[in-house]
C-alpha positions as YAML, in Angstrom:
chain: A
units: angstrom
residues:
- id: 1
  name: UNK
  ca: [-8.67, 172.46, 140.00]
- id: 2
  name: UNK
  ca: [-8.29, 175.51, 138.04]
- id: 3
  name: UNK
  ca: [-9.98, 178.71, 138.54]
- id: 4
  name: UNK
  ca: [-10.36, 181.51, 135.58]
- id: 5
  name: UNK
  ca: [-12.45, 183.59, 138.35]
- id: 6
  name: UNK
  ca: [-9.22, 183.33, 140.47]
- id: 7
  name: UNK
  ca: [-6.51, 183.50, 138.14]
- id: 8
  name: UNK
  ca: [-8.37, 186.97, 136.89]
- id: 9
  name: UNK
  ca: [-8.61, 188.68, 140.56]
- id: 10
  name: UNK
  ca: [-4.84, 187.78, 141.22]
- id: 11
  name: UNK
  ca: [-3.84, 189.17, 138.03]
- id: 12
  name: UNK
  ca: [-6.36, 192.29, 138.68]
- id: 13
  name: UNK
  ca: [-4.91, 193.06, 142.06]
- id: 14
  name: UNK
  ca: [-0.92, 191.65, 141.05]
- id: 15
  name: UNK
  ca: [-0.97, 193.86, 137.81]
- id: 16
  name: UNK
  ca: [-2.33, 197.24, 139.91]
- id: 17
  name: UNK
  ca: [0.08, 196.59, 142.91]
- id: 18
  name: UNK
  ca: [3.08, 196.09, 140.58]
- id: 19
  name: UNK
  ca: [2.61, 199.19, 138.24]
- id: 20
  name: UNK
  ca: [4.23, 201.88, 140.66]
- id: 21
  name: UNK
  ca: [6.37, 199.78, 142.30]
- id: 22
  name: UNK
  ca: [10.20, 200.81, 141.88]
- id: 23
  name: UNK
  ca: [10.92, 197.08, 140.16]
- id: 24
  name: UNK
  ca: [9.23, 198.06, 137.27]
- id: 25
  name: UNK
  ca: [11.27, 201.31, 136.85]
- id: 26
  name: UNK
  ca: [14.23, 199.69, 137.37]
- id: 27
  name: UNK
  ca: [13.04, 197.29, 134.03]
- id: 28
  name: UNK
  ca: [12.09, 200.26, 132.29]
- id: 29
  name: UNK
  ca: [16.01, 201.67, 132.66]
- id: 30
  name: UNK
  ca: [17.27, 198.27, 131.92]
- id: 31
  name: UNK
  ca: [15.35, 197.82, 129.11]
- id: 32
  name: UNK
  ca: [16.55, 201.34, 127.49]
- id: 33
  name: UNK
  ca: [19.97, 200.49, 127.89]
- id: 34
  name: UNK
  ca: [19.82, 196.69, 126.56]
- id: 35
  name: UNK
  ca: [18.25, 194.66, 124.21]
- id: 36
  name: UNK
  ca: [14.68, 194.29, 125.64]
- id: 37
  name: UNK
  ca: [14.26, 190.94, 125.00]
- id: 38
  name: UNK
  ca: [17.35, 190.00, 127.01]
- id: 39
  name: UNK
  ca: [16.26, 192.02, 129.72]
- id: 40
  name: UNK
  ca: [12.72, 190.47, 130.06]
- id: 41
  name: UNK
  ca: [13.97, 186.54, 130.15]
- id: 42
  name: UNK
  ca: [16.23, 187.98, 133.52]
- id: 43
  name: UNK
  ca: [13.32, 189.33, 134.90]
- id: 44
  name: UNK
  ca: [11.01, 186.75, 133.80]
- id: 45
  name: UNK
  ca: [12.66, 184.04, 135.57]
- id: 46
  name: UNK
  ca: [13.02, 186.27, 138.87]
- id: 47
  name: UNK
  ca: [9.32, 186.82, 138.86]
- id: 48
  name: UNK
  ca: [8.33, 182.86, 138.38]
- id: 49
  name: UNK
  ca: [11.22, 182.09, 141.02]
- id: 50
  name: UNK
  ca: [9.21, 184.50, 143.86]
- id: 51
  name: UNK
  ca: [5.50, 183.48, 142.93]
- id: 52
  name: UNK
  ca: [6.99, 179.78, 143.68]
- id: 53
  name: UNK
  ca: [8.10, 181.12, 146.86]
- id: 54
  name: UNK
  ca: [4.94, 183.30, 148.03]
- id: 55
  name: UNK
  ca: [2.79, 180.22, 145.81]
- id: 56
  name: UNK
  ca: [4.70, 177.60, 148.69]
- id: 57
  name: UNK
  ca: [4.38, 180.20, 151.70]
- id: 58
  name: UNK
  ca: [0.76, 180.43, 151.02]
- id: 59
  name: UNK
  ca: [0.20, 176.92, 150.93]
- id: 60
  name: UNK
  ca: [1.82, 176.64, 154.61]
- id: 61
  name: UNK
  ca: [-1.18, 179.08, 155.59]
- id: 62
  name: UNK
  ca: [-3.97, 176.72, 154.32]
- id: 63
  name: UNK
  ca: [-2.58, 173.99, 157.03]
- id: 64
  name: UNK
  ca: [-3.68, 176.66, 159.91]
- id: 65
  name: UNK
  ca: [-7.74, 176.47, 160.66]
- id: 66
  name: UNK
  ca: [-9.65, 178.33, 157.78]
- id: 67
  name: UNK
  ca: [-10.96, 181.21, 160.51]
- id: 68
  name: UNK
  ca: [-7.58, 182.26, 161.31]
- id: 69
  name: UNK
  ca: [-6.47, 182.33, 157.89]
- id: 70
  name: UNK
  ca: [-8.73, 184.66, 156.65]
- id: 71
  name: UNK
  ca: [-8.19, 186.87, 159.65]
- id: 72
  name: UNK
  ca: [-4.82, 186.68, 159.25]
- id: 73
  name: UNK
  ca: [-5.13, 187.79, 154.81]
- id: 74
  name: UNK
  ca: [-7.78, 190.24, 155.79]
- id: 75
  name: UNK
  ca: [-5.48, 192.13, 158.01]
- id: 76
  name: UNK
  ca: [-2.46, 191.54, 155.54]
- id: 77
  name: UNK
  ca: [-4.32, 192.95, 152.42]
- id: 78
  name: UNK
  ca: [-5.50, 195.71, 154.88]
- id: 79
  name: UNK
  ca: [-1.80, 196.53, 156.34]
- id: 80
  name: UNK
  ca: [-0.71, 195.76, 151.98]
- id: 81
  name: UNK
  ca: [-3.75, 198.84, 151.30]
- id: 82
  name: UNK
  ca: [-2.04, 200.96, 153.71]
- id: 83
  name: UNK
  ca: [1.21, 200.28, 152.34]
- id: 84
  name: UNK
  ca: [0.04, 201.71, 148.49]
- id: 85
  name: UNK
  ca: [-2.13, 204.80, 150.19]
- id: 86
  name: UNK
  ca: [0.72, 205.86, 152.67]
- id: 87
  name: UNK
  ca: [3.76, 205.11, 150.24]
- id: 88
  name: UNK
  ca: [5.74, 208.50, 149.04]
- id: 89
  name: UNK
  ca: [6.59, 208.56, 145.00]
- id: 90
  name: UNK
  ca: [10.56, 207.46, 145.30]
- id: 91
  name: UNK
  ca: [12.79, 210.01, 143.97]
- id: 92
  name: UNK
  ca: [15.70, 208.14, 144.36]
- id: 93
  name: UNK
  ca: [17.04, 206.67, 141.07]
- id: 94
  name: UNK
  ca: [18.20, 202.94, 142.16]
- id: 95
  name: UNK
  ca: [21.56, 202.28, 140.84]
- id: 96
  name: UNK
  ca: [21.50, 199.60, 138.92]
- id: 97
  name: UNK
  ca: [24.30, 197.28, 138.16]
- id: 98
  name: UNK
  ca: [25.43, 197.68, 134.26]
- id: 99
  name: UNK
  ca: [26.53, 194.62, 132.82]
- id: 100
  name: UNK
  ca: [29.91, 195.67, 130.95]
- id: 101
  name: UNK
  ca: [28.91, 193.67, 127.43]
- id: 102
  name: UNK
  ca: [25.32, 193.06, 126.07]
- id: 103
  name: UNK
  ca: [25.44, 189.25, 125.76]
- id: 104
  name: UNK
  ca: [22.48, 187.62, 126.81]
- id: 105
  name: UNK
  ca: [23.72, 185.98, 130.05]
- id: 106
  name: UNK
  ca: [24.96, 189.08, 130.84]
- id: 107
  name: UNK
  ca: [22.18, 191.17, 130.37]
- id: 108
  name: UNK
  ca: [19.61, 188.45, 131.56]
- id: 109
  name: UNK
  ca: [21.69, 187.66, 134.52]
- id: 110
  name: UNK
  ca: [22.03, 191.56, 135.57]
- id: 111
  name: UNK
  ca: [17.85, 191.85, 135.00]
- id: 112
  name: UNK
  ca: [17.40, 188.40, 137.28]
- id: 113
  name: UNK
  ca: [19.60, 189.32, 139.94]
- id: 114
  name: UNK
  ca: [17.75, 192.92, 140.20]
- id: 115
  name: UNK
  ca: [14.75, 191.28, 140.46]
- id: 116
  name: UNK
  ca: [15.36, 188.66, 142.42]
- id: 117
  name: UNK
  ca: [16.57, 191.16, 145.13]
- id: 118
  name: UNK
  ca: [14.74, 193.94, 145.05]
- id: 119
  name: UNK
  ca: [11.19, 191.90, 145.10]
- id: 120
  name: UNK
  ca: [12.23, 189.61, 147.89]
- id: 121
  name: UNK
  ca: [9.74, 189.97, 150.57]
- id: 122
  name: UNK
  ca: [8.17, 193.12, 148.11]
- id: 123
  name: UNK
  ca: [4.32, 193.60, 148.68]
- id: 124
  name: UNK
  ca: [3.47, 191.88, 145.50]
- id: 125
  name: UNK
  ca: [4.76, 188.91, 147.28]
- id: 126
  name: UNK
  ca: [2.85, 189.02, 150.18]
- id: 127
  name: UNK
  ca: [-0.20, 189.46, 148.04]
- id: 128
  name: UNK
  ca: [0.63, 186.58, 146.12]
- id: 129
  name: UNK
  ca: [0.66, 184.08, 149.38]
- id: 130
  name: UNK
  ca: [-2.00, 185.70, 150.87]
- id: 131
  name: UNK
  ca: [-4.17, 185.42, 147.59]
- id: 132
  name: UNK
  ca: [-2.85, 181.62, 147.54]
- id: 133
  name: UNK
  ca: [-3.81, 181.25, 151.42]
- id: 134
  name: UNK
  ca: [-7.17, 182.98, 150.44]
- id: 135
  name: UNK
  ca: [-8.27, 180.74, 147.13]
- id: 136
  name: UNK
  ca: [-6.43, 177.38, 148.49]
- id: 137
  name: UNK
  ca: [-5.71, 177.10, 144.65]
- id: 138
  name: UNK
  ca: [-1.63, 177.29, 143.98]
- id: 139
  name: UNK
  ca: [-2.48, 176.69, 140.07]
- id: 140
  name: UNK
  ca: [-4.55, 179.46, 139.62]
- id: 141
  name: UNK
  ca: [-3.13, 182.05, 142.03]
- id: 142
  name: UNK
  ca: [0.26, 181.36, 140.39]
- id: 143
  name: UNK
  ca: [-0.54, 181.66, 136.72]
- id: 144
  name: UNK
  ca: [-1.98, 184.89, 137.63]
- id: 145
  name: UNK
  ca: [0.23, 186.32, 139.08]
- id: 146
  name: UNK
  ca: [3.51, 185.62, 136.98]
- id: 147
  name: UNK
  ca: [1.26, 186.72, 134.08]
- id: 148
  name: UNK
  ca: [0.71, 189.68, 136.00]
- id: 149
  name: UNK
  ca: [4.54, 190.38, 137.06]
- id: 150
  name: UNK
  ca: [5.38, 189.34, 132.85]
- id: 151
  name: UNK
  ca: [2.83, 191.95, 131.83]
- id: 152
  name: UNK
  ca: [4.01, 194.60, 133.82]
- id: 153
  name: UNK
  ca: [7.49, 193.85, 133.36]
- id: 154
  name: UNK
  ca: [7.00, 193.96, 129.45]
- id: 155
  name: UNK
  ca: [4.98, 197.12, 129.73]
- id: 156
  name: UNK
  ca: [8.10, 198.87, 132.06]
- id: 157
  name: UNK
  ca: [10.86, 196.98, 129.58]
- id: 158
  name: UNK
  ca: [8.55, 198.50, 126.39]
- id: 159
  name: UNK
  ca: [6.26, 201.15, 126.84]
- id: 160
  name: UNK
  ca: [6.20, 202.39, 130.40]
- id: 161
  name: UNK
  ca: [6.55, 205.97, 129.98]
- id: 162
  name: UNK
  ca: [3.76, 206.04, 127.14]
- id: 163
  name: UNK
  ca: [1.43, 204.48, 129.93]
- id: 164
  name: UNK
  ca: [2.31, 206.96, 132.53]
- id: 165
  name: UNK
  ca: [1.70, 209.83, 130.25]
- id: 166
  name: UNK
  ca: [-2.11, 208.16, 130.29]
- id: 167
  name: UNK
  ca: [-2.53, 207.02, 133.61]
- id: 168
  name: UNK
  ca: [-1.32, 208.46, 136.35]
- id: 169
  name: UNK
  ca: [0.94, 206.51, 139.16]
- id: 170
  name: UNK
  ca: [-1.44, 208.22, 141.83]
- id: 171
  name: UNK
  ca: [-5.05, 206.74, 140.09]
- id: 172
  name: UNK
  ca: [-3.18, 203.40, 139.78]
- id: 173
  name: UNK
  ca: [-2.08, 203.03, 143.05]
- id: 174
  name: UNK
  ca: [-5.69, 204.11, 144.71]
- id: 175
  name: UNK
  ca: [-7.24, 201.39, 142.63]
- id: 176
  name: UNK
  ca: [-4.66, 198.61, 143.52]
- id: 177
  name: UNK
  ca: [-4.94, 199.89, 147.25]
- id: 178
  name: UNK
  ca: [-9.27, 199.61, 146.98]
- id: 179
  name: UNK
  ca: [-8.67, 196.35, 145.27]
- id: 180
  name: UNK
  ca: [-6.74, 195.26, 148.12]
- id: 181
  name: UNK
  ca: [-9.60, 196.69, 150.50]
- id: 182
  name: UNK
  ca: [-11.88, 194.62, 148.77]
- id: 183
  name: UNK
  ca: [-10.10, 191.89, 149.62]
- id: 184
  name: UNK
  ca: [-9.73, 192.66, 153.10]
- id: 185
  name: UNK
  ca: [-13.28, 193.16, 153.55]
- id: 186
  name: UNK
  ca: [-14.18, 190.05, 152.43]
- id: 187
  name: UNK
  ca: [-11.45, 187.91, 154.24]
- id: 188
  name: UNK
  ca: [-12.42, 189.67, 157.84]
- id: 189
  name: UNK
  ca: [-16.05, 189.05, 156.83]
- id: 190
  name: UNK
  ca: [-15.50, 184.85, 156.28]
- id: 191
  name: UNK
  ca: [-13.75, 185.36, 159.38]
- id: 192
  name: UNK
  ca: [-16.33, 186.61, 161.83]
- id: 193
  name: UNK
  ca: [-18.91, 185.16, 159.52]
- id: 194
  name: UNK
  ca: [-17.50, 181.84, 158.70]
...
């Protein structure tokens, strides 16, 4: 059954964690060197392509006794908190791989590929199967989440320096990290509680 409630705190907590994360960047270069619309349908399809993976992953976990579960996603959106506080700004530019013409498959292909390597196993992932582990609703915890990857994909492909000139990186990390500490909170609670 779908959940609004859920599909809104995965997008809340997807949306924060991907903002600083280098993937976005690396859309934001791609996207002022090719057509942005080319560059978004690579990276779309990357995104949908790991929440199926993370969406499948988190399913697994819902087979395992409910206790240990949320044991288990309270101390993964705890370690995923302390991931986002601890984390250093990169300064290193990623190279990334120029296509040599600006057709579409070209340009598509080169924003998939980036994608689909540099978020494999990212943090937004984890979240993602954890989220889908805590909710036991794949529909909901999906949607969310590629909408949240799309959205901050377009924002990095668009507009992302405009946003960092109002926001700053540091402010939108803390509140994806006391998002995620939310989270954490309330799987080790159902834990010992539950």
């Amino acid at each position: 059954m779908f959940s609004i409630t859920t599909m809104a705190i995965t997008f809340g907590v997807v949306f924060l964690a991907e903002l600083p994360d280098k993937t976005a960047m690396a859309g934001l270069v791609l996207g002022t060197r090719y057509r942005a619309s080319y560059v978004f349908v690579g990276v779309a399809a990357a995104f949908a392509v790991h929440v199926a993976l993370a969406i499948a992953a988190g399913s697994v976990l819902t087979l395992l006794p409910q206790r240990l579960v949320q044991a288990v996603v309270g101390v993964l959106f705890l370690a995923g908190a302390a991931m986002l506080l601890l984390k250093k700004p990169d300064d290193d530019d990623e190279s990334i791989k120029a296509p040599s013409d600006q057709s579409f498959w070209k340009v598509s292909g080169a924003g998939f590929m980036l994608i689909l390597v540099a978020e494999f196993g990212d943090l937004t992932q984890i979240m993602t199967a954890n989220l889908a582990a805590r909710y036991d609703n794949p529909l909901s915890v999906g949607l969310g989440a590629v909408l949240a990857l799309w959205a901050v994909a377009a924002l990095g492909i668009v507009g992302g320096r405009t946003l960092l000139k109002y926001l700053p990186l540091k402010l939108i990390t803390r509140i994806a990290a006391g998002l995620m500490l939310v989270l954490a909170g309330l799987s080790l609670y159902e834990a010992i509680a539950g």
